[in-house]
CSV table of C-alpha atoms and ligand atoms in Angstrom, one decimal:
chain,number,residue,atom,x,y,z
A,1,MET,CA,53.5,265.9,177.4
A,2,LEU,CA,50.0,267.4,176.8
A,3,GLN,CA,47.6,267.0,179.7
A,4,LYS,CA,44.5,265.1,178.9
A,5,LEU,CA,41.2,267.1,178.9
A,6,THR,CA,38.7,266.2,181.6
A,7,VAL,CA,35.3,264.5,181.0
A,8,PHE,CA,32.8,264.4,183.8
A,9,SER,CA,29.4,262.7,183.9
A,10,GLY,CA,27.1,261.2,186.5
A,11,ILE,CA,24.3,258.7,186.9
A,12,GLN,CA,21.7,258.3,189.6
A,13,PRO,CA,21.5,255.0,191.5
A,14,THR,CA,17.7,255.0,191.1
A,15,GLY,CA,17.2,251.5,189.9
A,16,ASN,CA,18.3,249.1,187.2
A,17,LEU,CA,19.8,251.0,184.3
A,18,THR,CA,18.0,251.0,181.0
A,19,ILE,CA,19.0,250.7,177.4
A,20,GLY,CA,18.4,254.5,177.3
A,21,ASN,CA,21.0,255.1,180.0
A,22,TYR,CA,23.4,252.8,178.1
A,23,ILE,CA,22.9,254.3,174.6
A,24,GLY,CA,22.5,257.9,175.7
A,25,ALA,CA,25.4,257.9,178.3
A,26,LEU,CA,27.3,254.8,179.2
A,27,SER,CA,28.4,253.7,175.7
A,28,GLN,CA,29.9,257.2,175.3
A,29,TRP,CA,31.5,257.0,178.7
A,30,VAL,CA,33.3,253.9,177.7
A,31,MET,CA,34.6,255.4,174.4
A,32,LEU,CA,35.8,258.6,176.0
A,33,GLN,CA,38.1,256.7,178.4
A,34,LYS,CA,40.5,256.2,175.4
A,35,GLN,CA,41.2,259.9,175.0
A,36,TYR,CA,40.3,261.8,178.2
A,37,LEU,CA,40.7,261.8,181.9
A,38,CYS,CA,37.2,260.6,182.8
A,39,ILE,CA,35.5,261.3,186.1
A,40,TYR,CA,32.3,259.3,186.7
A,41,CYS,CA,30.1,260.0,189.6
A,42,ILE,CA,27.3,257.9,191.1
A,43,ALA,CA,24.9,260.6,192.0
A,44,ASP,CA,23.4,259.3,195.2
A,45,LEU,CA,22.6,262.8,196.6
A,46,HIS,CA,20.6,263.5,193.5
A,47,SER,CA,18.8,260.3,193.8
A,48,LEU,CA,17.4,261.3,197.2
A,49,THR,CA,15.3,263.9,195.5
A,50,VAL,CA,12.9,261.3,194.1
A,51,MET,CA,13.6,258.1,196.1
A,52,LYS,CA,10.7,256.9,198.1
A,53,ASN,CA,12.7,254.3,200.1
A,54,VAL,CA,16.1,255.6,200.8
A,55,GLN,CA,17.3,252.8,203.0
A,56,ASN,CA,18.9,250.9,200.2
A,57,VAL,CA,21.0,253.6,198.6
A,58,ASN,CA,24.2,251.8,199.5
A,59,GLN,CA,23.1,248.7,197.7
A,60,ASN,CA,21.8,250.7,194.8
A,61,ILE,CA,25.2,252.3,194.5
A,62,LEU,CA,26.9,248.9,194.3
A,63,ASP,CA,24.3,247.8,191.7
A,64,THR,CA,25.0,250.8,189.6
A,65,LEU,CA,28.8,250.5,189.9
A,66,SER,CA,28.6,246.8,188.9
A,67,MET,CA,26.7,247.8,185.7
A,68,LEU,CA,29.2,250.5,184.9
A,69,LEU,CA,32.0,248.0,185.1
A,70,ALA,CA,30.0,245.5,183.1
A,71,CYS,CA,29.6,248.1,180.4
A,72,GLY,CA,33.3,248.7,180.2
A,73,ILE,CA,34.1,251.5,182.6
A,74,ASN,CA,37.7,250.8,183.7
A,75,PRO,CA,38.5,251.9,187.3
A,76,GLU,CA,42.2,251.9,186.5
A,77,LYS,CA,41.7,254.5,183.8
A,78,SER,CA,38.8,256.5,185.2
A,79,ILE,CA,37.9,258.0,188.5
A,80,ILE,CA,34.6,256.5,189.8
A,81,PHE,CA,33.1,257.5,193.1
A,82,ALA,CA,29.8,258.2,195.0
A,83,GLN,CA,28.8,261.8,195.2
A,84,SER,CA,28.1,261.8,198.9
A,85,ASN,CA,31.7,260.7,199.6
A,86,VAL,CA,33.1,264.0,198.3
A,87,PRO,CA,31.7,266.9,200.4
A,88,GLN,CA,33.0,269.5,198.1
A,89,HIS,CA,30.0,268.9,195.8
A,90,THR,CA,27.6,270.2,198.4
A,91,GLN,CA,29.9,273.0,199.4
A,92,LEU,CA,30.1,274.3,195.8
A,93,ASN,CA,26.4,273.7,195.5
A,94,TRP,CA,25.7,276.3,198.2
A,95,ILE,CA,28.0,278.9,196.6
A,96,LEU,CA,26.4,278.4,193.2
A,97,ASN,CA,23.0,278.8,194.8
A,98,CYS,CA,24.0,282.3,195.5
A,99,PHE,CA,24.5,282.9,191.7
A,100,ALA,CA,21.5,281.1,190.3
A,101,LYS,CA,18.2,282.8,189.7
A,102,PHE,CA,14.8,281.6,190.8
A,103,GLY,CA,13.4,282.2,187.3
A,104,GLU,CA,16.1,280.1,185.7
A,105,LEU,CA,15.3,277.1,187.8
A,106,SER,CA,11.6,277.5,187.4
A,107,ARG,CA,12.0,277.0,183.7
A,108,MET,CA,13.7,273.5,184.0
A,109,THR,CA,11.4,271.0,182.3
A,110,GLN,CA,12.8,268.1,184.2
A,111,PHE,CA,11.8,269.7,187.5
A,112,LYS,CA,8.3,270.2,186.2
A,113,GLU,CA,8.0,266.6,184.9
A,114,LYS,CA,9.6,264.9,187.9
A,115,SER,CA,7.8,267.0,190.6
A,116,HIS,CA,4.5,266.1,188.7
A,117,CYS,CA,5.3,262.4,188.2
A,118,ASN,CA,6.6,261.9,191.8
A,119,ASN,CA,4.0,264.1,193.3
A,120,THR,CA,6.6,266.0,195.3
A,121,ASN,CA,7.5,269.6,195.8
A,122,VAL,CA,10.7,269.2,197.7
A,123,VAL,CA,13.2,272.0,197.4
A,124,ALA,CA,16.0,269.6,196.6
A,125,LEU,CA,14.4,268.6,193.3
A,126,PHE,CA,14.2,272.3,192.4
A,127,ASN,CA,17.8,272.7,193.4
A,128,TYR,CA,18.9,269.6,191.4
A,129,PRO,CA,20.4,271.5,188.4
A,130,ILE,CA,22.6,273.6,190.7
A,131,LEU,CA,24.1,270.6,192.4
A,132,MET,CA,24.6,269.1,189.0
A,133,ALA,CA,26.4,272.3,187.9
A,134,ALA,CA,28.6,272.0,191.1
A,135,ASP,CA,29.4,268.3,190.2
A,136,ILE,CA,30.6,269.3,186.8
A,137,LEU,CA,32.4,272.6,187.5
A,138,LEU,CA,34.3,271.2,190.5
A,139,TYR,CA,36.7,269.3,188.3
A,140,GLY,CA,37.6,271.8,185.7
A,141,THR,CA,35.6,269.7,183.3
A,142,HIS,CA,36.0,270.3,179.6
A,143,LYS,CA,33.3,268.0,178.2
A,144,VAL,CA,30.2,266.4,179.5
A,145,PRO,CA,28.5,263.4,177.7
A,146,VAL,CA,24.8,263.3,178.4
A,147,GLY,CA,21.5,262.3,176.8
A,148,LYS,CA,19.3,265.0,175.2
A,149,ASP,CA,17.2,265.2,178.4
A,150,GLN,CA,20.1,266.9,180.2
A,151,ILE,CA,20.9,269.7,177.7
A,152,GLN,CA,18.9,272.3,179.6
A,153,HIS,CA,20.8,271.5,182.8
A,154,LEU,CA,24.1,271.8,181.0
A,155,GLU,CA,23.1,275.2,179.6
A,156,LEU,CA,22.5,276.4,183.1
A,157,THR,CA,25.8,275.0,184.2
A,158,ARG,CA,27.5,277.0,181.5
A,159,THR,CA,25.6,280.1,182.4
A,160,LEU,CA,26.6,279.9,186.1
A,161,ALA,CA,30.2,279.3,185.2
A,162,LYS,CA,30.2,282.4,182.9
A,163,ARG,CA,28.4,284.5,185.5
A,164,PHE,CA,30.9,283.6,188.2
A,165,ASN,CA,33.8,284.1,185.9
A,166,ASN,CA,32.6,287.6,184.9
A,167,ILE,CA,32.9,288.7,188.4
A,168,TYR,CA,35.9,286.7,189.7
A,169,GLY,CA,38.0,286.1,186.7
A,170,ASN,CA,38.5,282.8,184.9
A,171,VAL,CA,37.9,280.4,187.8
A,172,PHE,CA,35.6,277.9,186.0
A,173,ILE,CA,36.1,276.1,182.7
A,174,VAL,CA,32.9,276.5,180.7
A,175,PRO,CA,32.2,272.9,179.7
A,176,GLU,CA,31.0,271.7,176.3
A,177,ILE,CA,28.2,269.2,175.9
A,178,ILE,CA,28.8,265.9,174.1
A,179,ILE,CA,25.7,264.5,172.7
A,180,ARG,CA,25.3,261.6,170.2
A,181,HIS,CA,23.2,262.2,167.1
A,182,HIS,CA,21.0,259.0,167.2
A,183,GLY,CA,20.3,257.7,170.6
A,184,SER,CA,20.4,261.0,172.4
A,185,CYS,CA,17.0,260.1,173.7
A,186,ILE,CA,15.5,256.6,173.8
A,187,MET,CA,11.8,256.7,174.3
A,188,SER,CA,9.3,254.6,176.3
A,189,LEU,CA,8.2,251.5,174.5
A,190,SER,CA,4.5,252.2,175.0
A,191,ASN,CA,4.6,256.0,174.6
A,192,PRO,CA,7.4,257.0,172.2
A,193,THR,CA,6.8,260.7,173.0
A,194,LYS,CA,8.0,260.1,176.6
A,195,LYS,CA,11.6,259.4,177.6
A,196,MET,CA,12.5,255.9,178.7
A,197,SER,CA,13.3,256.3,182.5
A,198,LYS,CA,14.6,253.7,184.9
A,199,SER,CA,12.2,254.8,187.6
A,200,ASP,CA,9.1,254.4,185.3
A,201,ILE,CA,6.5,252.5,187.4
A,202,ASN,CA,5.4,250.5,184.3
A,203,ILE,CA,8.3,248.1,183.7
A,204,ASN,CA,7.0,247.2,180.3
A,205,ASN,CA,7.9,250.7,179.1
A,206,ILE,CA,11.5,250.2,179.7
A,207,ILE,CA,14.3,247.8,178.7
A,208,SER,CA,16.4,247.2,181.7
A,209,LEU,CA,19.9,246.1,181.2
A,210,LEU,CA,19.1,243.2,183.5
A,211,ASP,CA,16.0,242.0,181.7
A,212,ASN,CA,16.0,238.3,180.9
A,213,ASN,CA,15.2,236.8,177.5
A,214,LYS,CA,11.6,236.2,178.3
A,215,SER,CA,10.8,239.8,179.3
A,216,ILE,CA,12.6,241.1,176.3
A,217,ILE,CA,10.4,239.0,174.0
A,218,TYR,CA,7.3,240.2,175.8
A,219,LYS,CA,8.3,243.9,175.9
A,220,ILE,CA,9.5,244.1,172.2
A,221,GLN,CA,6.4,242.2,171.0
A,222,HIS,CA,4.2,244.7,172.8
A,223,ALA,CA,6.2,247.8,171.9
A,224,ILE,CA,4.1,250.3,170.0
A,225,THR,CA,4.6,250.7,166.3
A,226,ASP,CA,1.8,252.0,164.0
A,227,SER,CA,-0.9,250.6,161.7
A,228,ASP,CA,0.6,251.6,158.3
A,229,THR,CA,-0.4,249.2,155.5
A,230,PRO,CA,1.8,248.0,154.0
A,231,PRO,CA,4.1,248.2,157.0
A,232,LEU,CA,7.0,250.7,156.6
A,233,ILE,CA,10.2,250.5,158.6
A,234,LYS,CA,11.5,254.0,158.2
A,235,TYR,CA,13.1,256.6,160.6
A,236,ASP,CA,10.5,259.4,160.9
A,237,LEU,CA,10.2,260.9,164.4
A,238,ILE,CA,7.1,262.8,163.6
A,239,ASN,CA,4.9,260.2,161.8
A,240,LYS,CA,6.5,257.0,163.1
A,241,PRO,CA,7.9,257.6,166.6
A,242,GLY,CA,7.5,254.0,167.7
A,243,ILE,CA,9.4,252.5,164.7
A,244,SER,CA,12.0,255.2,164.9
A,245,ASN,CA,12.6,254.4,168.6
A,246,LEU,CA,13.1,250.7,167.8
A,247,LEU,CA,15.4,251.6,164.9
A,248,ASN,CA,17.4,253.8,167.2
A,249,ILE,CA,17.8,251.0,169.7
A,250,LEU,CA,18.8,248.4,167.1
A,251,SER,CA,21.2,250.8,165.4
A,252,ASN,CA,23.0,251.5,168.6
A,253,ILE,CA,23.3,247.9,169.9
A,254,THR,CA,24.4,246.5,166.5
A,255,ASN,CA,26.5,249.4,165.5
A,256,THR,CA,24.7,249.6,162.2
A,257,SER,CA,23.5,252.9,160.6
A,258,ILE,CA,19.8,253.6,160.5
A,259,LEU,CA,20.1,254.0,156.7
A,260,LYS,CA,21.5,250.5,156.4
A,261,LEU,CA,18.8,249.1,158.7
A,262,GLU,CA,16.0,250.8,156.7
A,263,LYS,CA,17.4,249.2,153.5
A,264,GLU,CA,17.7,245.8,155.2
A,265,PHE,CA,14.1,245.9,156.4
A,266,ASP,CA,12.6,247.4,153.3
A,267,GLY,CA,9.3,245.4,152.5
A,268,GLN,CA,9.5,243.4,155.7
A,269,THR,CA,6.8,243.0,158.3
A,270,TYR,CA,6.8,244.5,161.8
A,271,HIS,CA,6.8,241.0,163.2
A,272,TYR,CA,10.0,240.1,161.3
A,273,PHE,CA,11.6,243.4,162.4
A,274,LYS,CA,10.7,242.8,166.1
A,275,GLU,CA,12.0,239.2,166.0
A,276,TYR,CA,15.3,240.6,164.7
A,277,ILE,CA,15.5,243.2,167.5
A,278,ILE,CA,14.7,240.5,170.1
A,279,GLU,CA,17.5,238.3,168.9
A,280,HIS,CA,20.1,241.1,168.9
A,281,LEU,CA,18.9,242.6,172.2
A,282,ASN,CA,19.1,239.2,173.9
A,283,TYR,CA,22.5,238.6,172.6
A,284,PHE,CA,23.7,242.0,173.8
A,285,LEU,CA,22.1,241.8,177.2
A,286,ASN,CA,23.1,238.2,177.9
A,287,LYS,CA,26.8,239.2,177.7
A,288,LEU,CA,26.2,242.3,179.8
A,289,ARG,CA,24.2,240.4,182.5
A,290,GLU,CA,26.9,237.8,182.9
A,291,LYS,CA,29.6,240.5,183.5
A,292,TYR,CA,27.2,242.4,185.9
A,293,TYR,CA,26.7,239.3,188.2
A,294,PHE,CA,30.4,238.6,188.1
A,295,TYR,CA,31.2,242.1,189.6
A,296,ARG,CA,28.2,242.3,191.8
A,297,GLN,CA,29.1,239.4,194.0
A,298,ASP,CA,32.4,241.0,195.2
A,299,GLU,CA,31.3,243.9,197.4
A,300,ASN,CA,34.9,244.3,198.8
A,301,TYR,CA,36.2,245.0,195.3
A,302,LEU,CA,33.4,247.4,194.6
A,303,ASN,CA,33.8,249.3,197.9
A,304,ASN,CA,37.5,249.6,197.2
A,305,ILE,CA,36.9,251.1,193.8
A,306,LEU,CA,34.6,253.7,195.5
A,307,LEU,CA,37.1,254.5,198.2
A,308,TYR,CA,40.0,254.9,195.9
A,309,GLY,CA,37.8,257.0,193.5
A,310,SER,CA,36.6,259.3,196.2
A,311,GLU,CA,40.1,259.9,197.5
A,312,LYS,CA,41.2,261.0,194.1
A,313,ALA,CA,38.1,263.0,193.5
A,314,LYS,CA,38.5,264.8,196.9
A,315,ALA,CA,42.1,265.7,196.1
A,316,LYS,CA,41.1,267.3,192.8
A,317,ALA,CA,37.9,269.0,194.0
A,318,SER,CA,39.6,270.6,197.0
A,319,VAL,CA,42.1,272.5,194.7
A,320,LEU,CA,39.3,274.3,192.9
A,321,LEU,CA,37.1,274.8,195.9
A,322,ASN,CA,40.0,276.4,197.9
A,323,LYS,CA,40.5,278.8,195.0
A,324,ILE,CA,36.9,279.7,195.0
A,325,TYR,CA,36.8,280.2,198.8
A,326,HIS,CA,39.9,282.4,198.4
A,327,LYS,CA,38.2,284.5,195.6
A,328,LEU,CA,35.1,285.0,197.8
A,329,GLY,CA,37.2,286.0,200.8
A,330,LEU,CA,36.1,283.0,202.8
A,331,GLN,CA,39.6,282.1,203.8
B,1,AQP,N1,15.9,257.5,177.7
B,1,AQP,C1,17.2,258.0,177.6
B,1,AQP,N2,17.8,258.2,176.4
B,1,AQP,C2,19.1,258.6,176.3
B,1,AQP,N3,19.8,259.0,177.4
B,1,AQP,C3,19.2,258.8,178.6
B,1,AQP,N4,19.7,259.1,179.9
B,1,AQP,C4,18.7,258.7,180.8
B,1,AQP,N5,17.6,258.3,180.1
B,1,AQP,C5,17.9,258.3,178.8
B,1,AQP,C6,21.0,259.5,180.2
B,1,AQP,O1,21.5,258.7,181.2
B,1,AQP,C7,22.4,259.5,182.1
B,1,AQP,C8,22.2,259.2,183.5
B,1,AQP,O2,20.9,259.6,183.8
B,1,AQP,P1,20.5,259.8,185.4
B,1,AQP,O3,20.3,258.5,186.0
B,1,AQP,O4,21.4,260.6,186.0
B,1,AQP,O5,19.2,260.6,185.3
B,1,AQP,P2,18.0,260.6,184.3
B,1,AQP,O6,18.3,261.4,183.1
B,1,AQP,O7,16.8,261.2,185.1
B,1,AQP,O8,17.8,259.1,183.9
B,1,AQP,P3,16.5,258.2,184.1
B,1,AQP,O9,16.8,256.8,183.6
B,1,AQP,O10,15.3,258.9,183.6
B,1,AQP,O11,16.4,258.1,185.7
B,1,AQP,P4,15.3,258.4,186.7
B,1,AQP,O12,14.1,257.6,186.2
B,1,AQP,O13,15.8,258.1,188.0
B,1,AQP,O14,15.0,259.9,186.5
B,1,AQP,C9,22.2,260.9,181.7
B,1,AQP,O15,23.3,261.4,180.9
B,1,AQP,C10,20.9,260.9,180.9
B,1,AQP,O16,20.9,261.9,179.9
């Protein structure tokens, strides 16, 4: 029997997940479970790079896990674990540090943005892409589903894998990026040139997967569109970024092509368009919220998933790490 290829991806427990996280990453994670061996990591160590109050990481991990389950990640099919429970990640991180170049990391746009937004210059934020490379490479990952914001980090991962392989032989699999066409980047509701982020301090910029009906109404009604007369509901990222972002969200949650939506809303007002989005978003989120609270109340169940997942992850990770140590003459 052919062995399944491995998919790896991660998410930080930095707050309530957004519709951007769902569309850009989680919806793909769910689909990929059908075909691949999927390894999903709750990246708590990464989250320390920007968290102001780190006392609640444990609770944040359980929140994130509950949402993963609510979205359809199946712990019987996929390996789910918290990054800090598998020490091989930081061990490989150090080794890859020795192969990464300062200039490469200085070019990372996420570092520039996050250090600016969070007003921090901690080394860990600079090092973030190398830990991410370690996360991915540790499992012989073939494919990595991510949103567009992570492409630069994935390119670095591929570069590091190839650089190491050039010296030590084919140790790492050079992973491919999986990215969806529409939805690879969901933008902020008030500034459609900026990515929607769960840690945005203005909650009206984001649609959280736990938002109630009332906040969805408020947020969508206030989402930026444009002042075209007559109104035009058309996908055009350059001239109509706000409308394009809303079309993107609607297309993904209703599974309807953008082309079909453009035809459906031809000649309609923005008010009508927004009412339609509100109705469908609320329908979508109500179901998700219900499942989330169902899982969230059973901490024993959640902790067992993490324990079981970390044991499986450790077993896999140690095989490759031992090989690397051996190649480097460390044992
Ligand atoms: N706006 C987005 N559109 C599409 N995909 C997105 N992702 C994040 N935001 C969007 C994808 O979600 C996955 C998990 O992201 P993460 O939590 O590891 O880190 P992030 O990219 O930094 O996500 P956030 O929401 O912006 O978190 P904070 O605010 O904590 O930095 C990734 O695959 C990402 O591409």
